[in-house]
Amino acid sequence: MWSWTILTLSLAGMALPVASQSALPAQREAGVSAYPFGMSSVSLTESRWMANQNRTVNYLKWVDVERLLYNFRANHRLSTKGATANGGWDAPNFPFRTHAQGHFLTAWAQCYSTLGDVECRNRATYFVAELAKCQANNAAAGFGAGYLSGFPESEFTALEARRLSNGNVPYYAIHKTMAGLLDVWRHVGDNKARDVLLALAGWVDSRTSRLSYDQMQAMLGTEFGGMNDVLTEIYLETGDKRWLTAAQRFDHAAVFNPLASGRDQLNGLHANTQVPKWIGAAREFFATGTTRYRDIAKNAWNITVGAHTYAIGGNSQAEHFRPPNAIAQYLNKDTAEGCNTYNMLKLTRELWRMDPGSTAYFDYYEQALLNHLLGQQNQADSHGHITYFTPLNPGGRRGVGPAWGGGTWSTDYNSFWCCQGTGIETNTKLMDSIYFHDDSTLFVNLFTPSVLKWSQRNITVQQTTAFPIDGKILLTIQGGRSGGDEWTLRIRIPSWTPKAEVSVNGEKVQSISTTPGSYASVKRVWQSGDKVEIRLQMKLRIVPANDKPSVAAVAYGPVILSGNYGSTSLSSMPTLALGSLRRKSTGSLAFTATADGKSVELGPFYDAQGFNYNVYWATSGQLPADV
Ligand SMILES: *[C@@H]1O[C@H](CO)[C@@H](O)[C@H](O)[C@H]1NC(C)=O
Ligand SMILES: *[C@@H]1O[C@H](CO)[C@@H](O)[C@H](O)[C@H]1NC(C)=O
Ligand SMILES: *[C@@H]1O[C@H](CO)[C@@H](O)[C@H](O)[C@H]1NC(C)=O
């Protein structure tokens, strides 16, 4: 494969100075048959997605880096340079302070990679250089070599001894820092990020290698983020088995064992503690070829998506998994923690790469990105602040109430919740899963206005669409070899569409199968200027609650609709007369219906901000056949 040639060069040179280059893994992955494009190959064009990206990029370029360095410097006994300390989860007395900074590193790196934004790059490399100074002062601060954090190393002594008095989750924070450094290394090509990362990984290895298996497993009872994931990534990047061994120490048997045999024992577990471990399992399968890891990751996904997921693609209530299929019973203000969906999307993308013939993965990806994460960000705020939970109670509202128990928006300096961190990542990688490829195939998995530069084939693919307002998607192919180039275009035909059509240069292609829930495949010698049009029919459909099918959300195509209740509070779930649903205009997703005998306006849940909404309804009757 072409990439292995480039790989040799990039490893030999080690320096990866420009945005168009991403570090390519040293270790070939097992069991994958489709590959993402580098982030610098795909850019968003004008759309709802791009508006989200813009708001987050504003915040990333505005936030005071010195304030974000405060806890690291204070902990490593360096001057805080007169900076103000942050509040919220980055306050100087917050147990796992400095968990957020790794998310900023990742988001700055992504911002640079996709937009070529030099300010984002400079922030990332400055931050890394300052972290290197913190790490270099470890002897004076009394820490072991390589340690890097905003809280003292003694937190790990307490963790290993299971003295859990202060609710600290120190490896959770370390994981974020490592993931951020890895992304600055990979996406920016900053070798200092690699050096700081490998020194910190070395500290993790020496800290954990002296524990017995039983001590390690006991310690894994405390949330540790994706330590198995990031260490496996480092192994895949460097080829050094030391990191794989360290990663596998973080395989949490109590969670992995039931999942390996497909048993759903998630009830009562803290949800976002588990999902990163499953991403790690997927990555450990790529690194080792051990199918047990694959089974753990696939079964975890299947169980979570099938039995623990709300219509908007989110899971968890009060941060926890509830009994299998318990959906209607848990429509509360604190449903659908943002981080869980961010992590489920990461998992979904890796599982699809093992099984690129299955549309179920990107059907879910689309569902969760559109209906949960897109609307999790405040459109009225130029810094794109987010909610922690997405309330699904009748008359719920984003941006109201305390963070836990409701959905208040995050703030510039006084929140720094986990979901704020994953939110800035999400909104700087909205382009990373639209297209994938193998040697002779281009996959289109998501319908998002964007441009792909497939440099390997010297072509540009422009995707133009008003999706999801309508189901018409145009792909224009430009460039390539003179005389054309043969490859296969594979387009996800979602399972929600009743009917799909594909035409090439204005002619409907009869021989292409467009069965919903499959990939439509167009193999031909492509010429510059070729146009592919995809038409996905959209219809109203209901998404019943697993535990009570008479309770349901309503969707139009992929879009979950919600009722607009203004400032009216609802004391119980309204009953929607399904037969009364009407679309108001073909140019928007505005609908009307009758609920509890009164008229209600419905629109996309991703736009339901600034008013009380309703997502799940008691239902009566049948949907109209023709809407
Ligand atoms: C996003 O920002 C870019 C650069 O400033 C601007 O050209 C574009 O119009 C903005 N798009 C949206 C949807 O906000
Ligand atoms: C989970 O696996 C079962 C058995 O293969 C399958 O029927 C079901 O559709 C899967 N669930 C999801 C959400 O894909
Ligand atoms: C790449 O495509 C451009 C047109 O987009 C063309 O001018 C150029 O000759 C192509 N390069 C190669 C190596 O085929």
mmCIF file of N, CA and C in Angstrom, residues 217 220-224 252-260 263-278 296 299-300 303-304 307-308 310 315-324 326 330 334 336-337 340 389:
data_model
loop_
_atom_site.group_PDB
_atom_site.id
_atom_site.type_symbol
_atom_site.label_atom_id
_atom_site.label_comp_id
_atom_site.label_asym_id
_atom_site.label_seq_id
_atom_site.Cartn_x
_atom_site.Cartn_y
_atom_site.Cartn_z
ATOM 1 N N GLN A 217 -5.685 -4.618 39.163
ATOM 2 C CA GLN A 217 -7.128 -4.773 38.916
ATOM 3 C C GLN A 217 -7.944 -4.016 39.959
ATOM 4 N N LEU A 220 -8.065 -0.473 39.046
ATOM 5 C CA LEU A 220 -8.902 -0.185 37.878
ATOM 6 C C LEU A 220 -10.379 -0.005 38.254
ATOM 7 N N GLY A 221 -10.691 -0.252 39.514
ATOM 8 C CA GLY A 221 -12.032 0.055 40.006
ATOM 9 C C GLY A 221 -12.305 1.557 40.040
ATOM 10 N N THR A 222 -11.257 2.360 39.892
ATOM 11 C CA THR A 222 -11.400 3.822 39.852
ATOM 12 C C THR A 222 -11.266 4.288 38.402
ATOM 13 N N GLU A 223 -12.147 5.171 37.980
ATOM 14 C CA GLU A 223 -12.168 5.666 36.592
ATOM 15 C C GLU A 223 -10.757 6.053 36.121
ATOM 16 N N PHE A 224 -10.364 5.507 34.951
ATOM 17 C CA PHE A 224 -9.007 5.794 34.464
ATOM 18 C C PHE A 224 -8.977 6.201 32.996
ATOM 19 N N HIS A 252 -9.416 -4.052 32.074
ATOM 20 C CA HIS A 252 -10.195 -4.187 33.305
ATOM 21 C C HIS A 252 -11.057 -5.444 33.246
ATOM 22 N N ALA A 253 -10.596 -6.493 33.922
ATOM 23 C CA ALA A 253 -11.225 -7.813 33.805
ATOM 24 C C ALA A 253 -12.704 -7.800 34.212
ATOM 25 N N ALA A 254 -13.040 -7.070 35.267
ATOM 26 C CA ALA A 254 -14.431 -7.095 35.755
ATOM 27 C C ALA A 254 -15.400 -6.576 34.690
ATOM 28 N N VAL A 255 -14.924 -5.691 33.828
ATOM 29 C CA VAL A 255 -15.781 -5.155 32.762
ATOM 30 C C VAL A 255 -15.620 -5.968 31.479
ATOM 31 N N PHE A 256 -14.391 -6.396 31.182
ATOM 32 C CA PHE A 256 -14.133 -7.102 29.925
ATOM 33 C C PHE A 256 -14.703 -8.525 29.918
ATOM 34 N N ASN A 257 -14.646 -9.224 31.047
ATOM 35 C CA ASN A 257 -15.043 -10.637 31.028
ATOM 36 C C ASN A 257 -16.493 -10.856 30.601
ATOM 37 N N PRO A 258 -17.463 -10.182 31.230
ATOM 38 C CA PRO A 258 -18.848 -10.394 30.758
ATOM 39 C C PRO A 258 -19.038 -9.964 29.300
ATOM 40 N N LEU A 259 -18.379 -8.873 28.907
ATOM 41 C CA LEU A 259 -18.560 -8.387 27.532
ATOM 42 C C LEU A 259 -17.980 -9.362 26.517
ATOM 43 N N ALA A 260 -16.897 -10.032 26.879
ATOM 44 C CA ALA A 260 -16.276 -10.983 25.941
ATOM 45 C C ALA A 260 -17.270 -12.072 25.574
ATOM 46 N N ARG A 263 -22.443 -10.693 27.557
ATOM 47 C CA ARG A 263 -23.420 -10.504 28.631
ATOM 48 C C ARG A 263 -23.537 -9.025 28.994
ATOM 49 N N ASP A 264 -24.769 -8.571 29.141
ATOM 50 C CA ASP A 264 -25.031 -7.179 29.493
ATOM 51 C C ASP A 264 -25.068 -7.047 31.014
ATOM 52 N N GLN A 265 -23.931 -6.630 31.573
ATOM 53 C CA GLN A 265 -23.892 -6.393 33.024
ATOM 54 C C GLN A 265 -23.588 -4.923 33.297
ATOM 55 N N LEU A 266 -24.136 -4.077 32.432
ATOM 56 C CA LEU A 266 -23.814 -2.653 32.549
ATOM 57 C C LEU A 266 -24.651 -1.935 33.607
ATOM 58 N N ASN A 267 -25.783 -2.500 33.957
ATOM 59 C CA ASN A 267 -26.686 -1.816 34.897
ATOM 60 C C ASN A 267 -25.941 -1.354 36.146
ATOM 61 N N GLY A 268 -26.036 -0.058 36.424
ATOM 62 C CA GLY A 268 -25.437 0.491 37.646
ATOM 63 C C GLY A 268 -24.012 0.986 37.469
ATOM 64 N N LEU A 269 -23.376 0.645 36.347
ATOM 65 C CA LEU A 269 -21.998 1.115 36.152
ATOM 66 C C LEU A 269 -21.983 2.572 35.698
ATOM 67 N N HIS A 270 -20.960 3.292 36.108
ATOM 68 C CA HIS A 270 -20.753 4.658 35.642
ATOM 69 C C HIS A 270 -20.408 4.578 34.152
ATOM 70 N N ALA A 271 -21.260 5.180 33.335
ATOM 71 C CA ALA A 271 -21.201 4.886 31.902
ATOM 72 C C ALA A 271 -19.907 5.370 31.245
ATOM 73 N N ASN A 272 -19.552 6.628 31.461
ATOM 74 C CA ASN A 272 -18.407 7.152 30.727
ATOM 75 C C ASN A 272 -17.069 6.614 31.228
ATOM 76 N N THR A 273 -17.112 5.910 32.347
ATOM 77 C CA THR A 273 -15.899 5.223 32.801
ATOM 78 C C THR A 273 -15.614 4.021 31.895
ATOM 79 N N GLN A 274 -16.669 3.450 31.316
ATOM 80 C CA GLN A 274 -16.500 2.192 30.574
ATOM 81 C C GLN A 274 -16.157 2.400 29.098
ATOM 82 N N VAL A 275 -16.789 3.368 28.460
ATOM 83 C CA VAL A 275 -16.670 3.444 26.997
ATOM 84 C C VAL A 275 -15.210 3.603 26.530
ATOM 85 N N PRO A 276 -14.403 4.446 27.198
ATOM 86 C CA PRO A 276 -13.004 4.564 26.752
ATOM 87 C C PRO A 276 -12.242 3.230 26.821
ATOM 88 N N LYS A 277 -12.601 2.372 27.785
ATOM 89 C CA LYS A 277 -11.940 1.057 27.886
ATOM 90 C C LYS A 277 -12.252 0.215 26.651
ATOM 91 N N TRP A 278 -13.470 0.377 26.129
ATOM 92 C CA TRP A 278 -13.883 -0.414 24.953
ATOM 93 C C TRP A 278 -13.160 0.085 23.703
ATOM 94 N N ILE A 296 -15.028 -7.989 22.732
ATOM 95 C CA ILE A 296 -15.380 -7.090 23.845
ATOM 96 C C ILE A 296 -15.909 -5.775 23.277
ATOM 97 N N ASN A 299 -19.282 -6.328 21.250
ATOM 98 C CA ASN A 299 -20.415 -6.643 22.124
ATOM 99 C C ASN A 299 -20.812 -5.427 22.957
ATOM 100 N N ALA A 300 -19.823 -4.682 23.418
ATOM 101 C CA ALA A 300 -20.119 -3.480 24.215
ATOM 102 C C ALA A 300 -20.950 -2.502 23.384
ATOM 103 N N ILE A 303 -24.549 -3.945 22.751
ATOM 104 C CA ILE A 303 -25.388 -3.874 23.958
ATOM 105 C C ILE A 303 -25.769 -2.425 24.252
ATOM 106 N N THR A 304 -24.804 -1.525 24.139
ATOM 107 C CA THR A 304 -25.079 -0.123 24.492
ATOM 108 C C THR A 304 -26.045 0.510 23.489
ATOM 109 N N ALA A 307 -29.565 -1.539 23.721
ATOM 110 C CA ALA A 307 -30.377 -1.651 24.947
ATOM 111 C C ALA A 307 -30.226 -0.490 25.926
ATOM 112 N N HIS A 308 -29.365 0.477 25.621
ATOM 113 C CA HIS A 308 -29.135 1.558 26.597
ATOM 114 C C HIS A 308 -29.150 2.945 25.953
ATOM 115 N N TYR A 310 -30.924 6.253 24.012
ATOM 116 C CA TYR A 310 -32.120 7.055 23.720
ATOM 117 C C TYR A 310 -32.186 7.379 22.224
ATOM 118 N N ASN A 315 -26.637 7.959 25.821
ATOM 119 C CA ASN A 315 -26.964 6.945 26.819
ATOM 120 C C ASN A 315 -26.713 7.512 28.212
ATOM 121 N N SER A 316 -27.136 6.790 29.216
ATOM 122 C CA SER A 316 -26.915 7.068 30.643
ATOM 123 C C SER A 316 -27.930 8.035 31.241
ATOM 124 N N GLN A 317 -28.220 7.798 32.501
ATOM 125 C CA GLN A 317 -29.048 8.729 33.288
ATOM 126 C C GLN A 317 -28.303 8.947 34.599
ATOM 127 N N ALA A 318 -28.137 10.210 34.979
ATOM 128 C CA ALA A 318 -27.286 10.571 36.126
ATOM 129 C C ALA A 318 -25.924 9.893 35.972
ATOM 130 N N GLU A 319 -25.408 9.891 34.757
ATOM 131 C CA GLU A 319 -24.086 9.354 34.405
ATOM 132 C C GLU A 319 -23.992 7.831 34.438
ATOM 133 N N HIS A 320 -25.084 7.137 34.767
ATOM 134 C CA HIS A 320 -25.001 5.682 34.946
ATOM 135 C C HIS A 320 -25.849 4.922 33.924
ATOM 136 N N PHE A 321 -25.376 3.707 33.619
ATOM 137 C CA PHE A 321 -26.201 2.785 32.839
ATOM 138 C C PHE A 321 -27.320 2.267 33.733
ATOM 139 N N ARG A 322 -28.491 2.137 33.159
ATOM 140 C CA ARG A 322 -29.654 1.593 33.864
ATOM 141 C C ARG A 322 -29.931 0.185 33.328
ATOM 142 N N PRO A 323 -30.964 -0.510 33.824
ATOM 143 C CA PRO A 323 -31.184 -1.881 33.322
ATOM 144 C C PRO A 323 -31.378 -1.900 31.805
ATOM 145 N N PRO A 324 -31.081 -3.047 31.173
ATOM 146 C CA PRO A 324 -31.242 -3.141 29.723
ATOM 147 C C PRO A 324 -32.636 -2.682 29.302
ATOM 148 N N ALA A 326 -34.244 -0.036 29.621
ATOM 149 C CA ALA A 326 -34.985 0.934 30.433
ATOM 150 C C ALA A 326 -34.772 2.323 29.834
ATOM 151 N N TYR A 330 -36.637 6.345 32.381
ATOM 152 C CA TYR A 330 -35.551 7.245 32.788
ATOM 153 C C TYR A 330 -35.466 8.483 31.899
ATOM 154 N N ASP A 334 -31.259 14.665 33.626
ATOM 155 C CA ASP A 334 -29.814 14.382 33.591
ATOM 156 C C ASP A 334 -29.501 13.165 32.721
ATOM 157 N N ALA A 336 -28.266 11.375 29.018
ATOM 158 C CA ALA A 336 -27.379 11.569 27.868
ATOM 159 C C ALA A 336 -26.198 12.498 28.156
ATOM 160 N N GLU A 337 -25.294 12.047 29.014
ATOM 161 C CA GLU A 337 -24.057 12.801 29.245
ATOM 162 C C GLU A 337 -23.294 12.930 27.921
ATOM 163 N N ASN A 340 -20.183 10.548 26.887
ATOM 164 C CA ASN A 340 -20.440 9.156 26.518
ATOM 165 C C ASN A 340 -20.624 9.044 25.015
ATOM 166 N N PHE A 389 -25.395 17.397 30.425
ATOM 167 C CA PHE A 389 -26.459 16.450 30.095
ATOM 168 C C PHE A 389 -27.345 17.049 29.021
#
